[in-house]
Coordinates of C-alpha atoms in Angstrom, one line a residue:
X18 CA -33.5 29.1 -18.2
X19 CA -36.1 26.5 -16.9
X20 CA -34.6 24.1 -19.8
X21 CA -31.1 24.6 -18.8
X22 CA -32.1 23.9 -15.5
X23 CA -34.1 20.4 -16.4
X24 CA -31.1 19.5 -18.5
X25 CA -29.0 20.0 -15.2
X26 CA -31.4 17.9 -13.5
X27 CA -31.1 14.9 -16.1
X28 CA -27.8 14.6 -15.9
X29 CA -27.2 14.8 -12.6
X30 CA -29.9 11.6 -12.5
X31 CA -27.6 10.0 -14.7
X32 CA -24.5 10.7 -12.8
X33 CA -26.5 9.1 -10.1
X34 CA -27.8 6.0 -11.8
X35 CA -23.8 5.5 -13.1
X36 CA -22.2 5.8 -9.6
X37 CA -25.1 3.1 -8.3
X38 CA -23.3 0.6 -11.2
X39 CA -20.8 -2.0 -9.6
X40 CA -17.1 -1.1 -10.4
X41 CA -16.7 -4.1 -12.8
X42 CA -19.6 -3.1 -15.2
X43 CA -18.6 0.6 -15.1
X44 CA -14.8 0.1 -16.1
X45 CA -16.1 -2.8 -18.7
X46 CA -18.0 -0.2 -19.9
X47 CA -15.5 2.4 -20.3
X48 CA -13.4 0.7 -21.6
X49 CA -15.6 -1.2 -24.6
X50 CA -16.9 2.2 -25.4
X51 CA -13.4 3.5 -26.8
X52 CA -12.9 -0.5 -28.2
X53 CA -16.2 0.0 -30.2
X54 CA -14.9 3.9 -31.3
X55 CA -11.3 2.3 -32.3
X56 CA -12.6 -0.8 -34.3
X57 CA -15.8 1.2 -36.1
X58 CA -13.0 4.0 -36.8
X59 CA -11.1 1.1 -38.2
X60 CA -13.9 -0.5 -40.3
X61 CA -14.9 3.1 -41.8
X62 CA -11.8 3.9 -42.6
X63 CA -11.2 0.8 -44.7
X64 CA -13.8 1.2 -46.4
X65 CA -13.1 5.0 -47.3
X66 CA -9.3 4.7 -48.3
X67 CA -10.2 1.3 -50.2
X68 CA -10.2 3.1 -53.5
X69 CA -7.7 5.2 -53.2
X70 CA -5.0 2.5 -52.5
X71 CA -6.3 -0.1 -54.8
X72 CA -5.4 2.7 -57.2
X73 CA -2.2 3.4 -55.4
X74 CA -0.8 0.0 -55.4
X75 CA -2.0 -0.9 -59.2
X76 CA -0.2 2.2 -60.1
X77 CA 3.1 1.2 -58.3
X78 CA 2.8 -1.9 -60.2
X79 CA 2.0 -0.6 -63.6
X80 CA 4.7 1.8 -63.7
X81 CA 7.3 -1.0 -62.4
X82 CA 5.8 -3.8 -65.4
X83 CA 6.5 -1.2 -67.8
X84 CA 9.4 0.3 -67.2
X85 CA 11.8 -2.5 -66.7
X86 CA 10.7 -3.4 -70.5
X87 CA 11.5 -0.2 -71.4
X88 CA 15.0 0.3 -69.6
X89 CA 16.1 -3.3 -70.5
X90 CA 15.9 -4.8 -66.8
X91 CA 12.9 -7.8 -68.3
X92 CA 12.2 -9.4 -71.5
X93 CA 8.9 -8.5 -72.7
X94 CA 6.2 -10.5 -71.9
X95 CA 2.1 -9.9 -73.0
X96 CA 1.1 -10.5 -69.3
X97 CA 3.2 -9.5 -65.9
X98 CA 1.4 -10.2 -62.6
X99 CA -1.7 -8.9 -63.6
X100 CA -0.9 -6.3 -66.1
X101 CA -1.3 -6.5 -69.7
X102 CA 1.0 -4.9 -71.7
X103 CA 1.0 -3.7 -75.4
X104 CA 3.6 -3.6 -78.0
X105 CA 2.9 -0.6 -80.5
X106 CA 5.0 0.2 -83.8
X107 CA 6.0 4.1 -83.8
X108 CA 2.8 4.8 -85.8
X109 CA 0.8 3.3 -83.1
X110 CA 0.4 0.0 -85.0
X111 CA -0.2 -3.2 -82.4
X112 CA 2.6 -5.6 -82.9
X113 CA 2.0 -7.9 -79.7
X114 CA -0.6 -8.4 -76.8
X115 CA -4.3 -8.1 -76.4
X116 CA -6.1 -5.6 -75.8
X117 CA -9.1 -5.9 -73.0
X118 CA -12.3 -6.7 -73.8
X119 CA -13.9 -3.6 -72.4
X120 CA -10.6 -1.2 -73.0
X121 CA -12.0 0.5 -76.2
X122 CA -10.1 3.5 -76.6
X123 CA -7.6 4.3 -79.5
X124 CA -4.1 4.5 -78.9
X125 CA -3.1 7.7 -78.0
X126 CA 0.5 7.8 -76.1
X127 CA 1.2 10.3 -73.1
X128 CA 4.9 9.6 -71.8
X129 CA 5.0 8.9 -68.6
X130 CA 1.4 9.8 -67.9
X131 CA -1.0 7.2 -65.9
X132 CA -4.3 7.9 -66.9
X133 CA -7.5 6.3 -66.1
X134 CA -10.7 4.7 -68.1
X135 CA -14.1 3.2 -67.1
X136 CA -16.2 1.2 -69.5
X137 CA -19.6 -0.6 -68.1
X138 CA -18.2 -1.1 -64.7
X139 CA -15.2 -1.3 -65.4
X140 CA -12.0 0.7 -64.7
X141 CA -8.5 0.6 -65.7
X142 CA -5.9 2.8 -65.6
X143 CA -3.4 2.6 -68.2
X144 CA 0.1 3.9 -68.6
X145 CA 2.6 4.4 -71.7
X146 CA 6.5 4.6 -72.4
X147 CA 8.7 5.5 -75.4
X148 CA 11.6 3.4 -75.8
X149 CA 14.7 5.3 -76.3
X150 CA 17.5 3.3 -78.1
X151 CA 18.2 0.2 -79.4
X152 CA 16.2 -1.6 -82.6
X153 CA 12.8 -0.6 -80.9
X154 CA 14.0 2.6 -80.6
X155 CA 10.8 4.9 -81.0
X156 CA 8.1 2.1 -80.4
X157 CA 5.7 2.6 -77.3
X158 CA 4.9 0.3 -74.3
X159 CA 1.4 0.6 -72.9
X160 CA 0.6 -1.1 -69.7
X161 CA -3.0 -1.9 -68.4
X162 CA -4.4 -3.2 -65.9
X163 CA -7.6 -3.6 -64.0
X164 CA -8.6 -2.3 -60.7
X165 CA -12.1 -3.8 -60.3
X166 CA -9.9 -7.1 -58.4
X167 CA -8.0 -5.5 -56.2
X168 CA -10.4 -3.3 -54.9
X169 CA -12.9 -6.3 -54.5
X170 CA -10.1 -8.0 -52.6
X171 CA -9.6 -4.9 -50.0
X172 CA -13.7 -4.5 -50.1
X173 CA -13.7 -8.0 -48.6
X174 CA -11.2 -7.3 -46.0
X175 CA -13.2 -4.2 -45.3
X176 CA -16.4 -6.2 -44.9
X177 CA -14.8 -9.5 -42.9
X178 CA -13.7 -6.5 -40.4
X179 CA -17.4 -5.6 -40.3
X180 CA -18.2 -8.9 -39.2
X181 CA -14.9 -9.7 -37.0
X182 CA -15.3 -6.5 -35.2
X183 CA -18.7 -7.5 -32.6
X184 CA -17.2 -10.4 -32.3
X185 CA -13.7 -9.4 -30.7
X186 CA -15.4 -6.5 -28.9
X187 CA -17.9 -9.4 -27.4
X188 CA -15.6 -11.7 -26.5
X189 CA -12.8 -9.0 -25.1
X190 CA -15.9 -7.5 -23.2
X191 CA -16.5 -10.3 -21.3
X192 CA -13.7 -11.6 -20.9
X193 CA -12.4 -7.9 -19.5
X194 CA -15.4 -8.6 -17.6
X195 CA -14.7 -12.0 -16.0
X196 CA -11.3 -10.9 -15.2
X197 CA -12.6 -7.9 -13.4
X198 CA -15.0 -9.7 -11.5
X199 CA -12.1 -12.1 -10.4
X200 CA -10.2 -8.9 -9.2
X201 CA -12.5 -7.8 -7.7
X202 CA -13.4 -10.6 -5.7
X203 CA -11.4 -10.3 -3.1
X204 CA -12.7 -7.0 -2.0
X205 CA -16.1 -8.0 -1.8
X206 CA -14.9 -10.7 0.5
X207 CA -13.1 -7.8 2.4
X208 CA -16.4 -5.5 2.2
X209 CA -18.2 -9.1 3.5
X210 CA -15.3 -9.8 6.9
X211 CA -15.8 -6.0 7.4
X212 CA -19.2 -5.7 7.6
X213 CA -19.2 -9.0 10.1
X214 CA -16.7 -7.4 12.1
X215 CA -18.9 -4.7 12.9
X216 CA -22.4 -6.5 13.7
X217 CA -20.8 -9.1 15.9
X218 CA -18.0 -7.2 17.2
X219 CA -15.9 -10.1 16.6
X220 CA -12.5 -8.8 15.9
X221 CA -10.7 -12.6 16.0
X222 CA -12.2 -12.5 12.5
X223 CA -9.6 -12.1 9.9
X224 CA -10.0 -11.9 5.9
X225 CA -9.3 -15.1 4.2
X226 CA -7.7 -14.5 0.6
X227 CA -6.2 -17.0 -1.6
X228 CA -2.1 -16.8 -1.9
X229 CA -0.8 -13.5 -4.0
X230 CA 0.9 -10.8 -4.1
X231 CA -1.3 -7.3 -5.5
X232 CA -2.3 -5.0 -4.4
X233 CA -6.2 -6.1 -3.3
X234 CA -3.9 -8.8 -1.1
X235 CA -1.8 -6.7 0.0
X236 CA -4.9 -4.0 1.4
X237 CA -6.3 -7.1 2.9
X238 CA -2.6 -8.1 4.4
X239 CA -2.7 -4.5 6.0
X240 CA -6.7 -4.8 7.3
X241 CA -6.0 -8.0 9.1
X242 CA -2.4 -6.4 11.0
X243 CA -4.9 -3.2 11.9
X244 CA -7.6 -5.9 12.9
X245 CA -4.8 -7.8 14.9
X246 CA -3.6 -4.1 16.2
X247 CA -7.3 -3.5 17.1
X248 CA -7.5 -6.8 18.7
X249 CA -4.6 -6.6 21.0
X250 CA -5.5 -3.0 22.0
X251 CA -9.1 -4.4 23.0
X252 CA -7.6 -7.1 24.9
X253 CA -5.3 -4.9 26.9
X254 CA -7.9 -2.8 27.4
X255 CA -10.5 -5.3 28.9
X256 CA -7.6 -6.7 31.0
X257 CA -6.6 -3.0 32.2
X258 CA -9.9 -2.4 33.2
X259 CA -10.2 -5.7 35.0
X260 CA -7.2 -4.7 36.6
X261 CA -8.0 -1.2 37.9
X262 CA -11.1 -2.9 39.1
X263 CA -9.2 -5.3 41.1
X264 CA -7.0 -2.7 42.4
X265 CA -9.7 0.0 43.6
X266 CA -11.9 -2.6 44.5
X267 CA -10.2 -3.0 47.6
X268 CA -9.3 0.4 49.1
X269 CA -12.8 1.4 48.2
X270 CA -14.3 -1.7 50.7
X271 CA -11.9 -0.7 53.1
X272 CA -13.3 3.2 53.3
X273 CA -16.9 2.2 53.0
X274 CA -16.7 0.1 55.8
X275 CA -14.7 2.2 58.1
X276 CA -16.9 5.3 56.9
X277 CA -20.0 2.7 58.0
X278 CA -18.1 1.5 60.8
X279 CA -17.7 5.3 62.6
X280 CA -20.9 6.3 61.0
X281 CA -22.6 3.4 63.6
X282 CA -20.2 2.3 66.6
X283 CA -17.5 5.1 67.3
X284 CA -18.1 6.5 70.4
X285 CA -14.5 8.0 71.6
X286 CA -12.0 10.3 70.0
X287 CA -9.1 7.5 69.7
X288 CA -11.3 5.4 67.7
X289 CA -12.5 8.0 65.6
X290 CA -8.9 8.8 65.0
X291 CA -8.3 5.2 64.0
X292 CA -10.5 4.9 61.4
X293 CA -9.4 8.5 59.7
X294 CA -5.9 7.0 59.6
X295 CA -6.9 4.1 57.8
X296 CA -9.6 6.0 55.2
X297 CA -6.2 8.1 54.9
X298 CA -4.1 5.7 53.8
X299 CA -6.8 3.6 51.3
X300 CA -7.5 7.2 50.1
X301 CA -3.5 8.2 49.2
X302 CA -3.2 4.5 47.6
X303 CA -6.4 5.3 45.3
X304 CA -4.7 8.7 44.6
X305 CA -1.1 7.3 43.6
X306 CA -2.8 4.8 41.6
X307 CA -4.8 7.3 39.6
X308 CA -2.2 9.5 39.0
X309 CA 0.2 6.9 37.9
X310 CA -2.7 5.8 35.4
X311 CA -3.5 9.6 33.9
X312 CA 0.8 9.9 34.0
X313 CA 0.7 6.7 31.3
X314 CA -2.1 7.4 29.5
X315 CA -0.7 10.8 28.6
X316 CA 2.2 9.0 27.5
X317 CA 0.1 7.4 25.6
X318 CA -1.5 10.4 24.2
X319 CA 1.5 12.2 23.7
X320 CA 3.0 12.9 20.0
X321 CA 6.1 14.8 20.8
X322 CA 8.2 14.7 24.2
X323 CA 10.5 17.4 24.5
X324 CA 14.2 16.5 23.9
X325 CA 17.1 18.4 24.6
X326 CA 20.8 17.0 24.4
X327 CA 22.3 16.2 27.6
X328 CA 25.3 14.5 29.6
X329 CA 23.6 11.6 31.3
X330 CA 26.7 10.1 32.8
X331 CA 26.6 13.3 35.1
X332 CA 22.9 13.0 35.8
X333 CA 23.4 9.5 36.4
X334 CA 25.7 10.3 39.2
X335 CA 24.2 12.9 40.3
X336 CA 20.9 10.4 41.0
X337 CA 23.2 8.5 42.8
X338 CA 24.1 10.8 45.3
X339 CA 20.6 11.5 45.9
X340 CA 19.7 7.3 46.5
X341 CA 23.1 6.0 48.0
X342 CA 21.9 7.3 52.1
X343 CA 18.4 5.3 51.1
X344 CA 20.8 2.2 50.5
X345 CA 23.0 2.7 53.2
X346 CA 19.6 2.6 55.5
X347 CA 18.7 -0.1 54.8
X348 CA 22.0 -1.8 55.1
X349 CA 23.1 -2.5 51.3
X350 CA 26.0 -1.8 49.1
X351 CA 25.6 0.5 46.1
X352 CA 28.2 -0.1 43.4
X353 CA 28.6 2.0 40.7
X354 CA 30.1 1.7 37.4
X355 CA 30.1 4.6 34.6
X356 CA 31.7 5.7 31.6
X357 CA 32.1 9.4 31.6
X358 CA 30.9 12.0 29.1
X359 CA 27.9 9.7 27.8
X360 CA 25.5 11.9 25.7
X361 CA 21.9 10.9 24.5
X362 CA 19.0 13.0 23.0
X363 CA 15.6 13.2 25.2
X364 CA 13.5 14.1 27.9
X365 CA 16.0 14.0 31.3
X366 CA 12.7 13.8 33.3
X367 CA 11.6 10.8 31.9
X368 CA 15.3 9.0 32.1
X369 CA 15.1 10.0 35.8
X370 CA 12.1 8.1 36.3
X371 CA 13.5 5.2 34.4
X372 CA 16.1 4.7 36.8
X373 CA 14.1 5.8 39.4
X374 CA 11.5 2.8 38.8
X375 CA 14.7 0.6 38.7
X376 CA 16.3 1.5 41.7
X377 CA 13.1 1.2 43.7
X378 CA 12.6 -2.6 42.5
X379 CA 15.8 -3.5 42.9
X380 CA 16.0 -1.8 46.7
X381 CA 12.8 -3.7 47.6
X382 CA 14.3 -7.3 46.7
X383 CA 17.9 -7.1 46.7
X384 CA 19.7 -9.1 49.7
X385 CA 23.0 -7.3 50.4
X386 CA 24.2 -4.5 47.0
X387 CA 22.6 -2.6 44.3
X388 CA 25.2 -2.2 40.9
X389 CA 24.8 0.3 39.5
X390 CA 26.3 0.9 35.4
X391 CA 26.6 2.9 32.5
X392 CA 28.5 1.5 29.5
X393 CA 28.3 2.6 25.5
X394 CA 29.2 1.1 22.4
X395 CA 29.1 2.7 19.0
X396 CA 25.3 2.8 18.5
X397 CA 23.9 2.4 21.8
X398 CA 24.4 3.1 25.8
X399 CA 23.2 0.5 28.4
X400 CA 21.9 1.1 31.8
X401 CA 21.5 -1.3 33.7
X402 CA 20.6 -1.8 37.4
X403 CA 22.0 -4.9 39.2
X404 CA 20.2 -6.8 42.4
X405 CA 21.0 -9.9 44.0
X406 CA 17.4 -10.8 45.0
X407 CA 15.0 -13.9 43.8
X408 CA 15.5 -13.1 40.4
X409 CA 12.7 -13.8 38.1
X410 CA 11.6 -16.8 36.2
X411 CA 12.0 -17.1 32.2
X412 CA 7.7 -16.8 31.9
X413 CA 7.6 -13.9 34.4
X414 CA 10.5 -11.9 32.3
X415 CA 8.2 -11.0 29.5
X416 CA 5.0 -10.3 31.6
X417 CA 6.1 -8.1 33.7
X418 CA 6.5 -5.1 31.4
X419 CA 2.2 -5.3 31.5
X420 CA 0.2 -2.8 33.5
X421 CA -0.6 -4.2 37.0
X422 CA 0.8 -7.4 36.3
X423 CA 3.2 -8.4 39.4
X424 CA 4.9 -11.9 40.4
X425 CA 3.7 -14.0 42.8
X426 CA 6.3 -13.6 45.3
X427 CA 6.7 -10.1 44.5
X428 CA 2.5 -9.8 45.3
X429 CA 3.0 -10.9 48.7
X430 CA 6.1 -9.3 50.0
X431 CA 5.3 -6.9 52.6
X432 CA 7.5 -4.0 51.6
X433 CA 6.0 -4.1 47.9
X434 CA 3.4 -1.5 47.9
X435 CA 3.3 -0.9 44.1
X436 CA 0.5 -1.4 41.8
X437 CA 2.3 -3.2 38.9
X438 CA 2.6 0.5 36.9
X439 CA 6.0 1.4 37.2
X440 CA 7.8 -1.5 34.7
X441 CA 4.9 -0.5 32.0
X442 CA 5.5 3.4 32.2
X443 CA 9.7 2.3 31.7
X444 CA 8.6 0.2 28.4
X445 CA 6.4 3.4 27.4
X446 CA 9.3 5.9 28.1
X447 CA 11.9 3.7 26.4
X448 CA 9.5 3.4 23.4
X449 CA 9.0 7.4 23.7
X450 CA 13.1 7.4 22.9
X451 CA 13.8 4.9 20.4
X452 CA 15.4 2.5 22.8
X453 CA 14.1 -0.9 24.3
X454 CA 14.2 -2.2 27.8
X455 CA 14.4 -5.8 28.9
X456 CA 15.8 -8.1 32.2
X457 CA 17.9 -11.3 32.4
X458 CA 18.1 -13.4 35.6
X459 CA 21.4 -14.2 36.8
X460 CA 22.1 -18.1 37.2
X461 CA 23.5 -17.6 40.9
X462 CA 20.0 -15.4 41.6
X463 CA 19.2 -11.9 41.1
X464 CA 17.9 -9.6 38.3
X465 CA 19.7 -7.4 35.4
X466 CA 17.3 -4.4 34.4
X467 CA 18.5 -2.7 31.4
X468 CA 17.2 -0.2 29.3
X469 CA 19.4 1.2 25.8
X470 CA 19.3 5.3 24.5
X471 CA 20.9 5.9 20.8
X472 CA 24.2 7.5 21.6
X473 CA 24.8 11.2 20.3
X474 CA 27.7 11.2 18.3
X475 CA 30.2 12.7 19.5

């Protein structure tokens, strides 16, 4: 038991020293172990059949030498390529050829029969046939020949493997090793941008790869669009920080001071009064802010939005009912202009808050009508929402669509109480449904918001 248990232990020390080797020396390994099995397999099994098929082949051509005397097919000649062949009488009298030096045996003639003999080192195998008809009719044919050359020749082949052998596994080893290495490269230059990444934080650092086309280039491809992902999503969220900052920085000011203010010098109840009104109203701005923010960052969160199927020309009108006495208020025109029976596939909340965030920008900058529309093609339906106000320049059109980020003129208009949120949760919810969002400025002024849904086909 104590051995099995040492002989667990040793192994499992060399499993550990074999995961410590580098990747290029364990597959170089691998695979020059079952190169050094294949070519010694080779070599041995040279050696081993070299016998047998010098025997084989001598054989093939004995018995081919001496019967095409015998048939007719070839004149007889003493030597054929490498066989010597006899001419006997019927009596077993020598008429032509000569015999080898070390072939002393007496003629003794076995049709058809290959037989062998060995005399001080030497071995022959011999073979005879009867001719059948014609003048010769009854004499023999003995071939003979010699298999100490052949099998010398097929020895040498056997030992220049011997010798070949190292030499290819050497020179495949390390070049299987150099090519590896090459690779492999590329990842320990990945490993290397990786590991600099993470002590400097710097994630503007990219990995730099030669041109190609694999699949190391394209891993590294894919780490620098997660780095530029990671560096995007690190910029927004320094900016949105920045922003929220800059946004609760104030209200927050506003209620210490007042809070300081009645805490030092209010002596009546009017005054008193005065300054809950105003810690009132910095207090409901901080709280529309923050629930705006946790209202996007659950959308942010959120993996699956509840869908249904539903009519949204009818909602769409519907809305409209709700908003036109807001426009009428405040003296402006609401146009509208809808296709009927318009289906799409989502959340109807969040659709209603699309238009909603639309209607309330275009009501806070339009001059005299608000147009409203609903059109489809085969693919896609567009809202869009219509003002006649300022419009917006070509550098704002993008920006706009980022959290907090508001236009100048929009900034300082009175009636704009907004924090910048309501364009950036649109972009989210159109993303949350497959469809985009954009705005064009109109050359005689005013703005075109329009956002698209995949249609349900009817």
């Amino acid at each position: 038991m104590l051995l099995e248990i040492q002989k667990k232990i040793r192994q499992m020390k060399v499993i550990r020293m074999i995961n410590r080797l580098p990747i290029t020396i364990k597959v170089t390994v691998w695979y020059t172990t079952f190169l050094l099995i294949l070519l010694a397999t080779l070599v041995v099994v040279s050696f081993l059949i070299t016998d047998s098929f010098a025997i084989s082949m001598s054989e093939q051509e004995l018995k081919k030498s001496v019967n095409d005397i015998v048939t007719g097919e070839e004149d007889y000649e003493p030597f054929d390529e490498g066989v010597q062949l006899l001419f006997y009488d019927a009596s077993g009298n020598l008429q032509n050829g000569k015999v080898p030096d070390s072939f002393n045996i007496e003629p003794s003639f076995s049709e058809s029969v290959i037989r062998e003999y060995s005399n001080s080192g030497s071995q022959f195998i011999y073979y005879d046939s009867q001719i059948s008809d014609g003048k010769y009719q009854g004499n023999w044919i003995r071939g003979i020949i010699s298999v100490n050359g052949l099998k010398q020749k097929l020895s040498m082949i056997s030992i220049a493997l011997l010798v070949i052998c190292p030499m290819i596994i050497i020179i495949i080893s390390l070049g299987g090793y150099t090519i590896i290495k090459l690779a492999f490269k590329p990842v320990k230059r990945i490993s290397k941008t990786a590991i600099e990444i993470g002590c400097n934080y710097d994630l503007a650092k990219r990995i730099e790869l030669e041109e190609g086309n694999d699949e190391i280039h394209q891993m590294a491809n894919a780490f620098n669009e997660m780095l530029d992902s990671l560096e995007e999503a690190s910029q927004h969220e320094k900016q949105f920080t920045s922003d929220v900052s800059h946004e609760l920085r104030t209200p927050i000011s506003v209620i210490l001071a007042e809070s300081q203010y009645g805490e030092e010098h209010i002596e009546s109840l009017d005054e008193a009064k005065n300054s809950f009104q105003i810690i009132s109203r910095q207090s409901k701005r901080m709280s529309k802010l923050v629930n705006q923010l946790l209202e996007i960052s659950r959308m942010d969160r959120a993996l699956e939005v509840e869908k249904m199927e539903f009519n949204l020309s009818e909602a769409l009108r519907s809305m409209i009912v709700d908003y036109r006495s807001l426009a009428e208020a405040n003296g402006l025109a609401l146009i509208e202009r809808i296709e009927g029976d318009i289906y799409i596939y989502g959340n109807k909340m969040m659709v209603q808050r699309v238009f909603d965030n639309f209607f309330t920008n275009a009501l806070k900058f339009t001059s005299t009508h608000i147009i409203i529309s609903l059109r489809r093609n085969q693919q896609f339906c567009y809202l869009s929402v219509e003002d006649d106000g300022p419009g917006i320049s070509e550098e704002n059109q993008n920006r706009i669509w980022e959290r907090f980020y508001q236009t100048d003129y929009s900034r300082n208009k009175e009636s704009n109480t907004g924090f910048g949120l309501g364009l950036a949760m649109v972009k989210k919810i159109m993303k949350i449904h497959d469809g985009d969002a954009k705005v064009e400025t109109k050359q005689n002024g005013g703005s075109i918001f329009t956002v698209s849904f995949p249609v349900v086909k009817s």
